[in-house]
Structure formats: structure tokens, C-alpha cells
Amino acid sequence: MKVILIGPPGSGKGTQAKRLAAKLGVPHISTGDMLREAVADGTELGLKAAPIMKSGGLVSDDLILGIVQDRFAKPDMEKGYILDGFPRTLVQAEGLDKIVGNDGERLRVTELLVPDDAIVRRITLRRTCPSCGAIYHLENQPPATDSVCDRCGAEVIARADDTEEAVRKRLDAFHRDTVPVTDYYKSKSVLREVDGIGPIDEVFERIEQSLS
Ligand code: AP5
């Protein structure tokens, strides 16, 4: 199963991609997670990406295509993968076509539809675990114990780019740069739209149906 999950910031891509990858036994490839790891490790990539991410802008296509190409060279990608947050520009979509070659015909693209007005509330109340990457929401999906990750016990925190100002900029970037990517996959008849509003389990069922 080779899947792209696409959608605006806070639409639930990370939440659903983790579940889907675990169920299908394939890697979950999140360019956002890869970049956050680079920032935490203080690598050259991380130093370049940190201020761009914090402000809600997009990291350059060259850097993103470089890390994705490296990830695709690992053998675990052969059995399938869930791409989350990539591609998010037309240049990246065309770059992915080159990376996967003929395998591109087997790509399935699911777009999570969530209106902008629901996004800001989802993101400003999100908490994530910096240690294991688990995702929470203070109202919809809180950890069992205040501020403590259920899975690994680390303190859960708000992401540096989860401010209202950065979220609005990320939404602008989605409409400007990523909606053309959804049009690109629509024109190839591989895009399925899924309503991203409702309980997380129900949205997951809809995603599974879109892939069957
Ligand atoms: P990235 O990490 O990809 O962020 P994003 O696309 O903005 O998406 P989010 O992670 O914010 O949200 P999500 O859709 O995963 O939602 P989640 O499941 O967490 O990218 C971050 C930054 O890195 C970018 O801004 C950019 O700078 C850079 N970057 C990354 N990839 C790049 C690329 N390819 N090119 C260039 N730059 C790149 O859910 C959100 C919240 O809602 C959670 O609290 C969750 O619990 C809750 N929730 C989930 N589902 C539901 C539901 N059904 N009902 C109610 N609440 C829900």
C-alpha cells in the first residue's frame, strides 16, 4: 500500500497516518517529523529549517526532496509507505514522480477535508510528545494524566509552530501551494476526498474505505 495523506495543517494527517501505518505494517514518512528531529538534533538541516517552520513558512523544495530521496533509498520502503505532509508543492509532486518512477501508478492519494475555522482550534489545543511523537488534543484526545504522554511518560508540549499567527500562515501556504497538488492528483484520477470532521475512529474508517 503506497499512500499519500494530504490536507491542511491540523486536518489529522499525523493522527491518522500513524494508525494506518501501524495497521498496514508500513513506514510512516512525515517530512514534518523528519524536520523536527533535525531541529532537535541541531543538524545543518535543522538550523536552516527551524526559523522557517516556526514562522509557518515552507522549507525549500530542494531540501525536502533531498531528505525524501534519502528516505526512499532505505529497504523498508519497498513494502509500502504512508506519506504525510509530502508532497506539498507541485515541484515536490513532480520530484516524487521521478523518485518512484513506474511505481507512481500504484500511489493512492487521500485528502482530508477540514474547513479553516476548525483548524485553528485543533492546532492551538494540540499537544505532542517530543520524545515518541504521540499526538494529543486537550479536549478531543487528552492524555490520561495531565501533560504526561500515555505511551512513554515524557511531558507533552505545544509545538513551536502551533501559535495562531503561524497557523494562519500555514493555512495560507496550504491554499497557495498545496491545493494545486490536490488538483494535480485529481487530474490523474488518483485522489479520494474524505470528510475529516467527526470522531477520530470514524475518520479512520472513512480513510480505510477510500483506500479499498
Ligand atoms: P507538518 O508537521 O507536516 O505540519 P502540518 O502539515 O501543518 O500538519 P500538522 O502536523 O500541524 O497537522 P496534522 O494534519 O498532522 O494534524 P494532527 O494529526 O496533528 O509540517 C510542519 C512544518 O514543517 C511546515 O509548516 C513546514 O514549515 C515544514 N514542512 C513539513 N513538510 C514540508 C514539506 N513537504 N515542504 C515544505 N515544508 C515542510 O491533528 C491536529 C490536532 O487535531 C491534534 O491535536 C489531534 O489530536 C486533533 N485531531 C485529529 N483528528 C481529529 C478529529 N477527527 N477531530 C478532532 N480533533 C482531531
PDB file of N, CA and C and ligand atoms in Angstrom, residues 7-18 30-33 35-36 49 52-61 64 68 84-89 92 112 114 118-119 121-128 135-138 140-141 159 161-162 166 170 173-174 196-201 203 206, ligand 1:
ATOM      1  N   GLY A   7      -3.677  17.254   3.233  1.00  0.00           N
ATOM      2  CA  GLY A   7      -4.719  18.022   3.914  1.00  0.00           C
ATOM      3  C   GLY A   7      -4.101  19.220   4.591  1.00  0.00           C
ATOM      4  N   PRO A   8      -4.937  20.168   5.009  1.00  0.00           N
ATOM      5  CA  PRO A   8      -4.404  21.372   5.650  1.00  0.00           C
ATOM      6  C   PRO A   8      -3.750  21.044   6.987  1.00  0.00           C
ATOM      7  N   PRO A   9      -2.979  21.997   7.545  1.00  0.00           N
ATOM      8  CA  PRO A   9      -2.406  21.783   8.875  1.00  0.00           C
ATOM      9  C   PRO A   9      -3.527  21.464   9.855  1.00  0.00           C
ATOM     10  N   GLY A  10      -3.287  20.494  10.729  1.00  0.00           N
ATOM     11  CA  GLY A  10      -4.293  20.173  11.749  1.00  0.00           C
ATOM     12  C   GLY A  10      -5.475  19.371  11.244  1.00  0.00           C
ATOM     13  N   SER A  11      -5.418  18.881  10.018  1.00  0.00           N
ATOM     14  CA  SER A  11      -6.555  18.118   9.491  1.00  0.00           C
ATOM     15  C   SER A  11      -6.571  16.690  10.027  1.00  0.00           C
ATOM     16  N   GLY A  12      -5.485  16.279  10.697  1.00  0.00           N
ATOM     17  CA  GLY A  12      -5.450  14.932  11.267  1.00  0.00           C
ATOM     18  C   GLY A  12      -4.541  13.987  10.498  1.00  0.00           C
ATOM     19  N   LYS A  13      -3.688  14.521   9.640  1.00  0.00           N
ATOM     20  CA  LYS A  13      -2.802  13.661   8.834  1.00  0.00           C
ATOM     21  C   LYS A  13      -1.908  12.797   9.735  1.00  0.00           C
ATOM     22  N   GLY A  14      -1.256  13.448  10.710  1.00  0.00           N
ATOM     23  CA  GLY A  14      -0.334  12.716  11.579  1.00  0.00           C
ATOM     24  C   GLY A  14      -1.080  11.670  12.405  1.00  0.00           C
ATOM     25  N   THR A  15      -2.205  12.071  12.996  1.00  0.00           N
ATOM     26  CA  THR A  15      -3.011  11.156  13.820  1.00  0.00           C
ATOM     27  C   THR A  15      -3.392   9.920  13.009  1.00  0.00           C
ATOM     28  N   GLN A  16      -3.910  10.142  11.815  1.00  0.00           N
ATOM     29  CA  GLN A  16      -4.417   9.024  11.010  1.00  0.00           C
ATOM     30  C   GLN A  16      -3.281   8.238  10.352  1.00  0.00           C
ATOM     31  N   ALA A  17      -2.219   8.938   9.943  1.00  0.00           N
ATOM     32  CA  ALA A  17      -1.107   8.243   9.277  1.00  0.00           C
ATOM     33  C   ALA A  17      -0.430   7.261  10.229  1.00  0.00           C
ATOM     34  N   LYS A  18      -0.294   7.651  11.504  1.00  0.00           N
ATOM     35  CA  LYS A  18       0.329   6.740  12.486  1.00  0.00           C
ATOM     36  C   LYS A  18      -0.497   5.464  12.611  1.00  0.00           C
ATOM     37  N   SER A  30       6.803  11.213   7.644  1.00  0.00           N
ATOM     38  CA  SER A  30       6.306  12.574   7.841  1.00  0.00           C
ATOM     39  C   SER A  30       7.478  13.539   7.686  1.00  0.00           C
ATOM     40  N   THR A  31       7.420  14.386   6.665  1.00  0.00           N
ATOM     41  CA  THR A  31       8.524  15.340   6.488  1.00  0.00           C
ATOM     42  C   THR A  31       8.574  16.311   7.679  1.00  0.00           C
ATOM     43  N   GLY A  32       7.407  16.630   8.256  1.00  0.00           N
ATOM     44  CA  GLY A  32       7.394  17.496   9.439  1.00  0.00           C
ATOM     45  C   GLY A  32       8.163  16.845  10.589  1.00  0.00           C
ATOM     46  N   ASP A  33       7.913  15.541  10.845  1.00  0.00           N
ATOM     47  CA  ASP A  33       8.625  14.845  11.922  1.00  0.00           C
ATOM     48  C   ASP A  33      10.126  14.785  11.629  1.00  0.00           C
ATOM     49  N   LEU A  35      11.885  16.870   9.912  1.00  0.00           N
ATOM     50  CA  LEU A  35      12.468  18.200  10.125  1.00  0.00           C
ATOM     51  C   LEU A  35      12.575  18.516  11.616  1.00  0.00           C
ATOM     52  N   ARG A  36      11.535  18.152  12.391  1.00  0.00           N
ATOM     53  CA  ARG A  36      11.578  18.433  13.841  1.00  0.00           C
ATOM     54  C   ARG A  36      12.723  17.650  14.505  1.00  0.00           C
ATOM     55  N   ALA A  49      15.990  24.873   8.854  1.00  0.00           N
ATOM     56  CA  ALA A  49      14.534  24.710   8.854  1.00  0.00           C
ATOM     57  C   ALA A  49      13.849  25.410  10.034  1.00  0.00           C
ATOM     58  N   ILE A  52      12.100  28.859   9.661  1.00  0.00           N
ATOM     59  CA  ILE A  52      11.040  28.800   8.633  1.00  0.00           C
ATOM     60  C   ILE A  52       9.814  28.109   9.215  1.00  0.00           C
ATOM     61  N   MET A  53      10.048  26.979   9.894  1.00  0.00           N
ATOM     62  CA  MET A  53       8.923  26.228  10.469  1.00  0.00           C
ATOM     63  C   MET A  53       8.221  27.057  11.542  1.00  0.00           C
ATOM     64  N   LYS A  54       9.007  27.698  12.391  1.00  0.00           N
ATOM     65  CA  LYS A  54       8.408  28.457  13.498  1.00  0.00           C
ATOM     66  C   LYS A  54       7.486  29.555  12.980  1.00  0.00           C
ATOM     67  N   SER A  55       7.859  30.138  11.821  1.00  0.00           N
ATOM     68  CA  SER A  55       7.046  31.232  11.294  1.00  0.00           C
ATOM     69  C   SER A  55       5.857  30.727  10.470  1.00  0.00           C
ATOM     70  N   GLY A  56       5.836  29.418  10.167  1.00  0.00           N
ATOM     71  CA  GLY A  56       4.717  28.868   9.386  1.00  0.00           C
ATOM     72  C   GLY A  56       4.980  28.831   7.889  1.00  0.00           C
ATOM     73  N   GLY A  57       6.219  29.111   7.479  1.00  0.00           N
ATOM     74  CA  GLY A  57       6.550  29.055   6.044  1.00  0.00           C
ATOM     75  C   GLY A  57       6.899  27.639   5.612  1.00  0.00           C
ATOM     76  N   LEU A  58       7.213  27.478   4.329  1.00  0.00           N
ATOM     77  CA  LEU A  58       7.590  26.163   3.807  1.00  0.00           C
ATOM     78  C   LEU A  58       9.100  26.087   3.610  1.00  0.00           C
ATOM     79  N   VAL A  59       9.671  24.972   4.001  1.00  0.00           N
ATOM     80  CA  VAL A  59      11.094  24.710   3.782  1.00  0.00           C
ATOM     81  C   VAL A  59      11.295  24.488   2.276  1.00  0.00           C
ATOM     82  N   SER A  60      12.489  24.812   1.758  1.00  0.00           N
ATOM     83  CA  SER A  60      12.676  24.807   0.296  1.00  0.00           C
ATOM     84  C   SER A  60      12.503  23.406  -0.291  1.00  0.00           C
ATOM     85  N   ASP A  61      12.016  23.377  -1.527  1.00  0.00           N
ATOM     86  CA  ASP A  61      11.780  22.100  -2.215  1.00  0.00           C
ATOM     87  C   ASP A  61      13.059  21.275  -2.304  1.00  0.00           C
ATOM     88  N   ILE A  64      13.727  19.492   0.980  1.00  0.00           N
ATOM     89  CA  ILE A  64      12.717  18.450   1.238  1.00  0.00           C
ATOM     90  C   ILE A  64      12.938  17.259   0.306  1.00  0.00           C
ATOM     91  N   VAL A  68      13.722  13.329   1.395  1.00  0.00           N
ATOM     92  CA  VAL A  68      12.779  12.274   0.977  1.00  0.00           C
ATOM     93  C   VAL A  68      13.506  11.240   0.110  1.00  0.00           C
ATOM     94  N   ASP A  84       3.085  11.633   4.729  1.00  0.00           N
ATOM     95  CA  ASP A  84       2.277  12.607   5.494  1.00  0.00           C
ATOM     96  C   ASP A  84       2.984  13.958   5.421  1.00  0.00           C
ATOM     97  N   GLY A  85       2.328  14.926   4.786  1.00  0.00           N
ATOM     98  CA  GLY A  85       2.937  16.269   4.699  1.00  0.00           C
ATOM     99  C   GLY A  85       3.865  16.429   3.508  1.00  0.00           C
ATOM    100  N   PHE A  86       3.888  15.449   2.656  1.00  0.00           N
ATOM    101  CA  PHE A  86       4.704  15.476   1.437  1.00  0.00           C
ATOM    102  C   PHE A  86       3.972  14.684   0.359  1.00  0.00           C
ATOM    103  N   PRO A  87       3.868  15.159  -0.880  1.00  0.00           N
ATOM    104  CA  PRO A  87       4.360  16.437  -1.373  1.00  0.00           C
ATOM    105  C   PRO A  87       3.386  17.563  -1.047  1.00  0.00           C
ATOM    106  N   ARG A  88       3.918  18.769  -0.859  1.00  0.00           N
ATOM    107  CA  ARG A  88       3.026  19.896  -0.592  1.00  0.00           C
ATOM    108  C   ARG A  88       3.266  21.069  -1.534  1.00  0.00           C
ATOM    109  N   THR A  89       4.043  20.853  -2.597  1.00  0.00           N
ATOM    110  CA  THR A  89       4.127  21.825  -3.708  1.00  0.00           C
ATOM    111  C   THR A  89       4.146  21.003  -4.996  1.00  0.00           C
ATOM    112  N   GLN A  92       7.462  19.422  -5.593  1.00  0.00           N
ATOM    113  CA  GLN A  92       7.661  18.194  -4.809  1.00  0.00           C
ATOM    114  C   GLN A  92       6.891  17.026  -5.412  1.00  0.00           C
ATOM    115  N   LEU A 112      -7.781  14.840   3.304  1.00  0.00           N
ATOM    116  CA  LEU A 112      -8.665  15.070   4.455  1.00  0.00           C
ATOM    117  C   LEU A 112      -9.253  16.473   4.354  1.00  0.00           C
ATOM    118  N   VAL A 114     -11.059  19.469   5.949  1.00  0.00           N
ATOM    119  CA  VAL A 114     -11.423  20.119   7.222  1.00  0.00           C
ATOM    120  C   VAL A 114     -11.431  21.624   6.965  1.00  0.00           C
ATOM    121  N   ALA A 118     -12.211  25.214  11.697  1.00  0.00           N
ATOM    122  CA  ALA A 118     -11.998  24.138  12.683  1.00  0.00           C
ATOM    123  C   ALA A 118     -10.504  23.946  12.977  1.00  0.00           C
ATOM    124  N   ILE A 119      -9.668  24.413  12.051  1.00  0.00           N
ATOM    125  CA  ILE A 119      -8.228  24.131  12.141  1.00  0.00           C
ATOM    126  C   ILE A 119      -7.567  24.846  13.326  1.00  0.00           C
ATOM    127  N   ARG A 121      -8.660  25.911  16.157  1.00  0.00           N
ATOM    128  CA  ARG A 121      -8.972  25.333  17.473  1.00  0.00           C
ATOM    129  C   ARG A 121      -8.251  23.998  17.663  1.00  0.00           C
ATOM    130  N   ARG A 122      -8.191  23.215  16.604  1.00  0.00           N
ATOM    131  CA  ARG A 122      -7.499  21.929  16.719  1.00  0.00           C
ATOM    132  C   ARG A 122      -6.021  22.142  17.038  1.00  0.00           C
ATOM    133  N   ILE A 123      -5.423  23.090  16.340  1.00  0.00           N
ATOM    134  CA  ILE A 123      -3.969  23.231  16.478  1.00  0.00           C
ATOM    135  C   ILE A 123      -3.571  23.934  17.766  1.00  0.00           C
ATOM    136  N   THR A 124      -4.324  24.959  18.147  1.00  0.00           N
ATOM    137  CA  THR A 124      -3.898  25.674  19.350  1.00  0.00           C
ATOM    138  C   THR A 124      -4.120  24.825  20.613  1.00  0.00           C
ATOM    139  N   LEU A 125      -4.976  23.791  20.534  1.00  0.00           N
ATOM    140  CA  LEU A 125      -5.168  22.902  21.693  1.00  0.00           C
ATOM    141  C   LEU A 125      -4.427  21.573  21.529  1.00  0.00           C
ATOM    142  N   ARG A 126      -3.589  21.471  20.491  1.00  0.00           N
ATOM    143  CA  ARG A 126      -2.819  20.241  20.298  1.00  0.00           C
ATOM    144  C   ARG A 126      -1.637  20.202  21.271  1.00  0.00           C
ATOM    145  N   ARG A 127      -1.315  19.026  21.728  1.00  0.00           N
ATOM    146  CA  ARG A 127      -0.067  18.792  22.470  1.00  0.00           C
ATOM    147  C   ARG A 127       0.601  17.581  21.835  1.00  0.00           C
ATOM    148  N   THR A 128       1.930  17.615  21.751  1.00  0.00           N
ATOM    149  CA  THR A 128       2.641  16.467  21.185  1.00  0.00           C
ATOM    150  C   THR A 128       3.734  16.030  22.144  1.00  0.00           C
ATOM    151  N   ILE A 135       0.413  12.186  19.522  1.00  0.00           N
ATOM    152  CA  ILE A 135      -0.336  13.437  19.323  1.00  0.00           C
ATOM    153  C   ILE A 135      -1.573  13.438  20.230  1.00  0.00           C
ATOM    154  N   TYR A 136      -1.797  14.556  20.921  1.00  0.00           N
ATOM    155  CA  TYR A 136      -2.958  14.701  21.806  1.00  0.00           C
ATOM    156  C   TYR A 136      -3.705  15.982  21.462  1.00  0.00           C
ATOM    157  N   HIS A 137      -4.903  16.109  22.035  1.00  0.00           N
ATOM    158  CA  HIS A 137      -5.667  17.355  21.943  1.00  0.00           C
ATOM    159  C   HIS A 137      -6.294  17.556  23.311  1.00  0.00           C
ATOM    160  N   LEU A 138      -6.191  18.774  23.854  1.00  0.00           N
ATOM    161  CA  LEU A 138      -6.609  18.969  25.241  1.00  0.00           C
ATOM    162  C   LEU A 138      -8.081  18.637  25.456  1.00  0.00           C
ATOM    163  N   ASN A 140     -10.232  16.871  22.703  1.00  0.00           N
ATOM    164  CA  ASN A 140     -10.715  15.705  21.956  1.00  0.00           C
ATOM    165  C   ASN A 140      -9.972  14.409  22.251  1.00  0.00           C
ATOM    166  N   GLN A 141      -8.721  14.535  22.668  1.00  0.00           N
ATOM    167  CA  GLN A 141      -7.889  13.335  22.822  1.00  0.00           C
ATOM    168  C   GLN A 141      -6.809  13.627  23.881  1.00  0.00           C
ATOM    169  N   ARG A 159       3.739  22.487  20.053  1.00  0.00           N
ATOM    170  CA  ARG A 159       4.799  22.663  19.062  1.00  0.00           C
ATOM    171  C   ARG A 159       5.126  24.143  18.885  1.00  0.00           C
ATOM    172  N   ASP A 161       5.456  25.819  16.305  1.00  0.00           N
ATOM    173  CA  ASP A 161       4.702  26.468  15.220  1.00  0.00           C
ATOM    174  C   ASP A 161       3.191  26.399  15.454  1.00  0.00           C
ATOM    175  N   ASP A 162       2.767  26.072  16.662  1.00  0.00           N
ATOM    176  CA  ASP A 162       1.332  25.977  16.927  1.00  0.00           C
ATOM    177  C   ASP A 162       0.755  27.259  17.521  1.00  0.00           C
ATOM    178  N   ALA A 166       1.251  31.602  13.339  1.00  0.00           N
ATOM    179  CA  ALA A 166       1.908  30.638  12.431  1.00  0.00           C
ATOM    180  C   ALA A 166       0.879  29.751  11.751  1.00  0.00           C
ATOM    181  N   ARG A 170       0.434  28.997   7.854  1.00  0.00           N
ATOM    182  CA  ARG A 170       0.471  27.632   7.297  1.00  0.00           C
ATOM    183  C   ARG A 170      -0.776  27.369   6.452  1.00  0.00           C
ATOM    184  N   ALA A 173      -0.239  28.978   3.172  1.00  0.00           N
ATOM    185  CA  ALA A 173       0.678  28.157   2.355  1.00  0.00           C
ATOM    186  C   ALA A 173      -0.066  26.962   1.779  1.00  0.00           C
ATOM    187  N   PHE A 174      -0.970  26.376   2.573  1.00  0.00           N
ATOM    188  CA  PHE A 174      -1.725  25.224   2.067  1.00  0.00           C
ATOM    189  C   PHE A 174      -2.558  25.636   0.849  1.00  0.00           C
ATOM    190  N   GLY A 196     -12.943  15.020   7.052  1.00  0.00           N
ATOM    191  CA  GLY A 196     -12.062  14.885   8.218  1.00  0.00           C
ATOM    192  C   GLY A 196     -12.693  15.348   9.508  1.00  0.00           C
ATOM    193  N   ILE A 197     -13.988  15.658   9.464  1.00  0.00           N
ATOM    194  CA  ILE A 197     -14.681  16.119  10.677  1.00  0.00           C
ATOM    195  C   ILE A 197     -15.441  14.946  11.295  1.00  0.00           C
ATOM    196  N   GLY A 198     -15.333  14.820  12.626  1.00  0.00           N
ATOM    197  CA  GLY A 198     -16.024  13.733  13.327  1.00  0.00           C
ATOM    198  C   GLY A 198     -15.021  13.012  14.211  1.00  0.00           C
ATOM    199  N   PRO A 199     -15.506  12.006  14.972  1.00  0.00           N
ATOM    200  CA  PRO A 199     -14.594  11.273  15.858  1.00  0.00           C
ATOM    201  C   PRO A 199     -13.430  10.646  15.082  1.00  0.00           C
ATOM    202  N   ILE A 200     -12.272  10.584  15.724  1.00  0.00           N
ATOM    203  CA  ILE A 200     -11.044  10.106  15.069  1.00  0.00           C
ATOM    204  C   ILE A 200     -11.237   8.694  14.497  1.00  0.00           C
ATOM    205  N   ASP A 201     -11.945   7.811  15.244  1.00  0.00           N
ATOM    206  CA  ASP A 201     -12.178   6.437  14.757  1.00  0.00           C
ATOM    207  C   ASP A 201     -13.004   6.438  13.475  1.00  0.00           C
ATOM    208  N   VAL A 203     -13.260   8.891  11.250  1.00  0.00           N
ATOM    209  CA  VAL A 203     -12.454   9.416  10.136  1.00  0.00           C
ATOM    210  C   VAL A 203     -11.516   8.310   9.635  1.00  0.00           C
ATOM    211  N   ARG A 206     -13.343   6.031   7.392  1.00  0.00           N
ATOM    212  CA  ARG A 206     -13.562   6.646   6.062  1.00  0.00           C
ATOM    213  C   ARG A 206     -12.288   6.557   5.216  1.00  0.00           C
TER     214      ARG A 206
HETATM  215  P1  AP5 B   1       3.892  19.237   9.429  1.00  0.00           P
HETATM  216  O1  AP5 B   1       4.405  18.622  10.644  1.00  0.00           O
HETATM  217  O2  AP5 B   1       3.675  18.417   8.203  1.00  0.00           O
HETATM  218  O3  AP5 B   1       2.598  20.054   9.823  1.00  0.00           O
HETATM  219  P2  AP5 B   1       1.206  20.344   9.084  1.00  0.00           P
HETATM  220  O4  AP5 B   1       1.058  19.879   7.694  1.00  0.00           O
HETATM  221  O5  AP5 B   1       0.995  21.794   9.300  1.00  0.00           O
HETATM  222  O6  AP5 B   1       0.255  19.432   9.825  1.00  0.00           O
HETATM  223  P3  AP5 B   1       0.137  19.252  11.351  1.00  0.00           P
HETATM  224  O7  AP5 B   1       1.195  18.318  11.853  1.00  0.00           O
HETATM  225  O8  AP5 B   1       0.049  20.597  12.028  1.00  0.00           O
HETATM  226  O9  AP5 B   1      -1.296  18.622  11.476  1.00  0.00           O
HETATM  227  P4  AP5 B   1      -1.863  17.195  11.089  1.00  0.00           P
HETATM  228  O10 AP5 B   1      -2.678  17.290   9.857  1.00  0.00           O
HETATM  229  O11 AP5 B   1      -0.796  16.162  11.155  1.00  0.00           O
HETATM  230  O12 AP5 B   1      -2.879  17.022  12.289  1.00  0.00           O
HETATM  231  P5  AP5 B   1      -2.761  16.186  13.659  1.00  0.00           P
HETATM  232  O13 AP5 B   1      -2.981  14.748  13.385  1.00  0.00           O
HETATM  233  O14 AP5 B   1      -1.561  16.579  14.446  1.00  0.00           O
HETATM  234  O15 AP5 B   1       4.854  20.433   8.967  1.00  0.00           O
HETATM  235  C1  AP5 B   1       5.310  21.380   9.899  1.00  0.00           C
HETATM  236  C2  AP5 B   1       6.188  22.384   9.178  1.00  0.00           C
HETATM  237  O16 AP5 B   1       7.320  21.701   8.628  1.00  0.00           O
HETATM  238  C3  AP5 B   1       5.541  23.082   7.965  1.00  0.00           C
HETATM  239  O17 AP5 B   1       4.796  24.219   8.344  1.00  0.00           O
HETATM  240  C4  AP5 B   1       6.782  23.435   7.133  1.00  0.00           C
HETATM  241  O18 AP5 B   1       7.456  24.543   7.675  1.00  0.00           O
HETATM  242  C5  AP5 B   1       7.659  22.213   7.332  1.00  0.00           C
HETATM  243  N1  AP5 B   1       7.402  21.169   6.342  1.00  0.00           N
HETATM  244  C6  AP5 B   1       6.969  19.898   6.581  1.00  0.00           C
HETATM  245  N2  AP5 B   1       6.842  19.202   5.444  1.00  0.00           N
HETATM  246  C7  AP5 B   1       7.197  20.053   4.446  1.00  0.00           C
HETATM  247  C8  AP5 B   1       7.246  19.931   3.033  1.00  0.00           C
HETATM  248  N3  AP5 B   1       6.897  18.775   2.407  1.00  0.00           N
HETATM  249  N4  AP5 B   1       7.627  21.024   2.304  1.00  0.00           N
HETATM  250  C9  AP5 B   1       7.992  22.180   2.913  1.00  0.00           C
HETATM  251  N5  AP5 B   1       7.969  22.372   4.255  1.00  0.00           N
HETATM  252  C10 AP5 B   1       7.570  21.315   5.019  1.00  0.00           C
HETATM  253  O19 AP5 B   1      -4.076  16.746  14.389  1.00  0.00           O
HETATM  254  C11 AP5 B   1      -4.134  18.098  14.828  1.00  0.00           C
HETATM  255  C12 AP5 B   1      -4.882  18.167  16.177  1.00  0.00           C
HETATM  256  O20 AP5 B   1      -6.247  17.818  15.948  1.00  0.00           O
HETATM  257  C13 AP5 B   1      -4.352  17.172  17.234  1.00  0.00           C
HETATM  258  O21 AP5 B   1      -4.441  17.786  18.488  1.00  0.00           O
HETATM  259  C14 AP5 B   1      -5.310  15.980  17.140  1.00  0.00           C
HETATM  260  O22 AP5 B   1      -5.441  15.299  18.381  1.00  0.00           O
HETATM  261  C15 AP5 B   1      -6.615  16.662  16.727  1.00  0.00           C
HETATM  262  N6  AP5 B   1      -7.458  15.821  15.875  1.00  0.00           N
HETATM  263  C16 AP5 B   1      -7.068  14.942  14.925  1.00  0.00           C
HETATM  264  N7  AP5 B   1      -8.142  14.382  14.329  1.00  0.00           N
HETATM  265  C17 AP5 B   1      -9.233  14.945  14.914  1.00  0.00           C
HETATM  266  C18 AP5 B   1     -10.632  14.782  14.729  1.00  0.00           C
HETATM  267  N8  AP5 B   1     -11.152  13.914  13.826  1.00  0.00           N
HETATM  268  N9  AP5 B   1     -11.465  15.522  15.492  1.00  0.00           N
HETATM  269  C19 AP5 B   1     -10.966  16.387  16.418  1.00  0.00           C
HETATM  270  N10 AP5 B   1      -9.651  16.586  16.653  1.00  0.00           N
HETATM  271  C20 AP5 B   1      -8.790  15.874  15.895  1.00  0.00           C
END
